[in-house]
Amino acid sequence: MSPADLLSQRSAWFPRPVAAPAAEPPDPATAPLRLVCFPYAGGTVSAFRGWQEHLGDEVAVVPVQLPGRGLRLRENPYDTMEPLAEAVADALDEHRLAHDYALFGHSMGALLAYEVACVLRRRARPTPRHLFVSGSRAPHLYGDRADHTLSDAALREVIRDLGGLGDADTLGAAYFDRRLPVLRADLRACERYGWHPRPPLDCPTTAFSAAADPIATPEMVEAWRPYTTGSFLRRHLPGNHFFLNGGPSRDRLLAHLGTELDALGTTPHRKATREATWTF
C-alpha cells in the first residue's frame, strides 16, 4: 500500500504542519482560531512552512494540500475553479473546520479562498472572521491570460520573470518539469475562470500587493475593495509576485497577519523563524 493510500481524508486535504523541535502544533479542531491557507498555482503546503511557529499556539495554521501534489500526486488536479471550491468546502465541513476561521490565499489561492467563502455562505455556514488575499487581482479581473497554453520553455520563462525560480534559478529543470502538469491545471482554472455577480462578503478583508508584481498591480489588488461590506485594508510590500517565499517581505507579511489575527481576539506568541527558501 502506498503512503498516499494510508492517508486519511483529513490529512490528505489538511496535512499537519511540521513542528519545530520540542513543539507540537495546535489541533485545528480545538484551537481558538484556524487560518486556512491556499497556495499559488503549482504550489504546495510548503509555501506555509514556518508560519505555525510564527503565529503561535492560539492560531492553528491549516495549509490546504490540493490534489496532484505532495502525497496526493496520484490524484488528478482540478482545472476548473468552481468544483475545486466545492470540494474544499466539503472537506472543511466534514472535518468541522469551518468555524472560527480565517482564510489566506496567495495568487490563485486568493481566488480559491474567495470562492470557498462564497460556497460556505451559500450553505449557510459561518463566514470567515477575516479574508486575507495576497498577490492576486480581484476576481472580475481574471481571464485575460493564457499562460497554460505556452510551451514548457516559455512557461518556465514566465515563472522566472515573476520570481518563482529564485534569484539564481535554483529550481532544477527536472523538478520544474515534474510540476508542469499541476501548474498547467491550476493556470487553466484561473485563466478560464469567469466571475459572476454575487453579493459581497461581510467579513473584514486585507489585500496584500507587491511593488514589483506585474500580474497583480496595486490597482488590481485594490479592486478587491467592493468584495466586502466589512472593513478593507490594502497593504503594499516590496518584492515580486512570490514575495511570500522569503526575505523581508515575508517577515512583514507574517507580522501584519499576526497583528490582524490578534485583533480577532487571539493572543499568539510569535517566535523568530528561519527564512523560507522554497518556491515552486
C-alpha positions as MATLAB code, in Angstrom:
seq = 'MSPADLLSQRSAWFPRPVAAPAAEPPDPATAPLRLVCFPYAGGTVSAFRGWQEHLGDEVAVVPVQLPGRGLRLRENPYDTMEPLAEAVADALDEHRLAHDYALFGHSMGALLAYEVACVLRRRARPTPRHLFVSGSRAPHLYGDRADHTLSDAALREVIRDLGGLGDADTLGAAYFDRRLPVLRADLRACERYGWHPRPPLDCPTTAFSAAADPIATPEMVEAWRPYTTGSFLRRHLPGNHFFLNGGPSRDRLLAHLGTELDALGTTPHRKATREATWTF';
ca = [
       0.000    0.000    0.000;
       1.413    3.404   -0.957;
       1.821    6.300    1.508;
      -0.987    8.088   -0.316;
      -3.293    5.129    0.321;
      -2.534    5.351    4.029;
      -3.585    8.982    4.323;
      -6.896    9.758    5.913;
      -9.106   12.170    4.010;
      -8.422   14.806    6.616;
      -4.661   14.548    6.391;
      -4.885   14.497    2.610;
      -6.583   17.899    2.437;
      -5.160   19.334    5.660;
      -1.762   17.825    6.492;
      -0.450   18.933    9.856;
       2.493   21.338    9.601;
       5.875   20.067   10.726;
       6.516   21.438   14.195;
       9.715   22.991   15.425;
      11.787   20.803   17.752;
      10.023   20.174   21.077;
       6.877   21.881   19.764;
       3.531   20.384   18.902;
       1.265   22.349   16.545;
      -2.180   23.121   17.935;
      -5.039   20.844   16.997;
      -7.060   22.630   14.271;
     -10.288   21.194   15.668;
      -9.819   22.789   19.102;
      -7.666   25.896   18.539;
      -9.343   29.268   19.162;
      -8.835   30.238   15.522;
      -7.972   28.407   12.301;
      -6.052   30.138    9.484;
      -6.837   28.098    6.362;
      -4.123   28.749    3.764;
      -4.284   28.249   -0.020;
      -1.094   28.222   -2.152;
      -0.347   29.813   -5.505;
      -0.660   27.946   -8.819;
       1.548   24.871   -8.752;
       2.252   25.409   -5.067;
       2.126   23.036   -2.118;
       1.747   23.309    1.634;
       5.489   24.038    1.836;
       4.630   27.645    0.962;
       3.453   27.966    4.573;
       6.373   26.272    6.284;
       7.317   28.125    9.460;
       4.033   30.005    9.716;
       2.807   27.975   12.690;
       5.888   28.796   14.748;
       5.500   32.470   13.908;
       1.770   32.787   14.621;
       1.806   30.854   17.865;
      -0.366   28.372   19.689;
      -3.722   30.128   19.572;
      -3.862   30.123   15.789;
      -3.851   26.762   14.012;
      -2.290   27.182   10.594;
      -4.209   24.829    8.283;
      -2.477   24.604    4.880;
      -4.625   23.079    2.151;
      -2.944   20.375    0.054;
      -4.697   20.334   -3.302;
      -4.880   17.166   -5.439;
      -1.980   16.425   -7.743;
       0.881   17.366   -5.415;
       2.718   16.015   -2.399;
       1.280   12.726   -1.182;
      -1.724   13.425   -3.424;
       0.467   13.215   -6.508;
      -1.516   10.313   -7.981;
      -4.758   12.307   -7.887;
      -5.789   14.364  -10.886;
      -5.560   18.109  -10.250;
      -8.650   20.219  -10.767;
      -8.575   22.539  -13.763;
     -11.835   24.356  -13.014;
     -12.268   26.645  -10.042;
     -15.891   26.037   -9.056;
     -15.739   22.255   -8.411;
     -12.440   22.725   -6.589;
     -14.032   25.281   -4.271;
     -16.955   22.928   -3.636;
     -14.569   20.075   -2.792;
     -12.571   22.220   -0.359;
     -15.790   23.410    1.298;
     -16.901   19.771    1.612;
     -13.644   18.905    3.368;
     -13.845   21.887    5.723;
     -17.429   20.972    6.535;
     -16.733   17.293    7.079;
     -13.873   17.944    9.451;
     -15.618   20.747   11.316;
     -13.057   23.377   10.461;
     -15.440   25.991    9.033;
     -15.993   27.864   12.296;
     -13.853   30.481   13.991;
     -11.657   30.553   10.923;
      -9.875   32.998    8.652;
      -8.801   32.397    5.065;
      -5.489   33.285    3.438;
      -4.670   32.775   -0.211;
      -1.845   33.885   -2.467;
      -2.364   34.434   -6.205;
      -4.575   31.539   -7.379;
      -5.034   30.711   -3.704;
      -6.687   34.082   -3.096;
      -9.231   33.431   -5.823;
      -9.884   29.961   -4.396;
     -10.229   31.342   -0.855;
     -12.846   33.806   -2.088;
     -14.785   31.097   -3.919;
     -14.673   28.805   -0.877;
     -16.048   31.636    1.277;
     -18.890   32.107   -1.217;
     -19.676   28.366   -1.207;
     -19.768   28.240    2.596;
     -22.028   31.290    2.697;
     -24.400   29.658    0.213;
     -24.526   26.626    2.504;
     -25.398   28.888    5.454;
     -22.129   28.068    7.201;
     -20.293   30.661    9.304;
     -18.451   33.211    7.206;
     -14.712   33.697    7.747;
     -13.717   36.053   10.511;
     -11.193   37.570    8.114;
     -10.205   37.115    4.478;
      -6.577   37.711    3.508;
      -5.847   37.911   -0.229;
      -2.284   38.252   -1.429;
      -0.629   38.761   -4.809;
      -3.967   38.499   -6.592;
      -6.015   40.734   -8.813;
      -9.709   40.973   -7.953;
     -11.863   38.080   -9.239;
     -13.518   40.035  -12.057;
     -10.072   40.808  -13.499;
      -9.145   37.168  -14.104;
      -9.453   35.550  -17.528;
      -7.132   37.741  -19.623;
      -4.102   35.405  -19.699;
      -3.403   32.105  -21.425;
      -0.136   31.005  -19.828;
      -1.328   27.396  -19.628;
      -1.058   27.188  -23.434;
       2.628   28.184  -23.536;
       5.414   25.780  -24.386;
       7.366   24.340  -21.460;
      10.293   26.663  -22.132;
       8.089   29.740  -22.457;
       6.186   28.903  -19.281;
       9.447   28.493  -17.406;
      10.466   31.970  -18.602;
       7.199   33.411  -17.301;
       7.737   31.852  -13.875;
      11.348   33.031  -13.844;
      10.305   36.593  -14.696;
       7.782   36.550  -11.848;
      10.473   35.468   -9.372;
       9.256   31.910   -8.897;
      12.557   30.210   -9.644;
      14.738   32.027   -7.124;
      17.448   34.597   -7.684;
      19.821   32.058   -9.184;
      17.260   29.923  -10.977;
      17.622   27.417   -8.158;
      14.663   25.302   -9.199;
      16.092   22.492  -11.286;
      14.698   21.802  -14.734;
      13.762   18.214  -13.863;
      11.879   19.321  -10.750;
      10.087   22.060  -12.689;
       9.130   19.586  -15.405;
       7.585   17.268  -12.813;
       5.459   20.149  -11.568;
       4.263   21.219  -15.014;
       1.014   19.160  -15.152;
      -0.328   20.551  -11.880;
       0.893   24.051  -12.719;
      -0.888   23.962  -16.079;
      -4.078   22.648  -14.462;
      -4.022   25.452  -11.875;
      -3.383   28.053  -14.554;
      -6.276   26.705  -16.623;
      -8.544   27.027  -13.588;
      -7.564   30.679  -13.208;
      -7.472   31.625  -16.864;
     -10.858   30.077  -17.662;
     -12.451   31.476  -14.531;
     -15.400   33.791  -15.094;
     -16.665   35.777  -12.143;
     -20.428   36.144  -11.842;
     -22.003   38.866   -9.717;
     -22.832   37.936   -6.132;
     -23.402   39.983   -3.005;
     -20.146   40.999   -1.347;
     -18.869   39.099    1.644;
     -19.348   40.712    5.043;
     -16.021   39.803    6.627;
     -13.077   42.186    7.095;
     -10.630   41.823    4.219;
      -6.943   42.600    3.901;
      -5.283   42.602    0.476;
      -1.503   42.470    0.013;
       0.148   43.883   -3.103;
       3.844   43.862   -4.022;
       5.795   46.661   -5.660;
       7.348   44.534   -8.422;
       4.385   42.271   -9.218;
       3.338   42.730  -12.859;
       0.288   40.454  -12.738;
      -1.265   41.797   -9.523;
      -0.543   45.519   -9.596;
      -1.647   47.760   -6.720;
      -4.656   48.895   -8.750;
      -5.683   45.297   -9.460;
      -5.341   44.367   -5.785;
      -7.208   47.498   -4.681;
     -10.102   46.276   -6.861;
     -10.903   43.712   -4.123;
     -12.419   46.556   -2.067;
     -16.041   46.149   -3.300;
     -15.965   42.419   -2.496;
     -16.732   43.044    1.172;
     -19.112   45.180    3.174;
     -16.721   44.847    6.098;
     -13.544   46.803    6.608;
     -10.968   46.717    3.801;
      -7.261   47.342    4.129;
      -4.603   47.098    1.429;
      -1.015   46.669    2.493;
       1.774   47.286   -0.011;
       5.046   45.371    0.343;
       8.337   45.304   -1.537;
       9.167   42.290   -3.659;
       7.951   40.376   -6.683;
       4.955   38.102   -7.212;
       6.454   35.439   -4.933;
       7.279   37.781   -2.058;
       5.778   35.355    0.483;
       8.524   32.815   -0.232;
      11.254   34.530    1.747;
      13.116   37.624    2.776;
      11.994   40.828    4.493;
       8.674   40.934    2.624;
       7.697   37.537    4.014;
       8.605   38.737    7.503;
       6.466   41.841    7.073;
       3.583   39.775    5.709;
       3.664   37.492    8.745;
       3.935   40.471   11.100;
       0.832   42.023    9.541;
      -1.027   38.716    9.744;
      -0.104   38.346   13.395;
      -1.326   41.836   14.227;
      -4.639   41.357   12.460;
      -5.191   37.899   13.914;
      -4.561   39.399   17.354;
      -7.381   41.830   16.646;
      -9.739   38.870   16.198;
      -9.313   38.027   19.851;
      -6.270   35.752   19.798;
      -3.057   36.431   21.668;
      -0.457   34.356   19.814;
       3.114   34.318   20.988;
       5.214   34.755   17.883;
       8.707   33.381   17.555;
      11.569   34.072   15.190;
      11.629   31.740   12.223;
      14.101   30.829    9.553;
      13.661   32.419    6.170;
      11.785   30.268    3.694;
      13.841   29.107    0.729;
      11.326   27.097   -1.271;
       9.488   28.249   -4.380;
       7.614   26.154   -6.927;
];
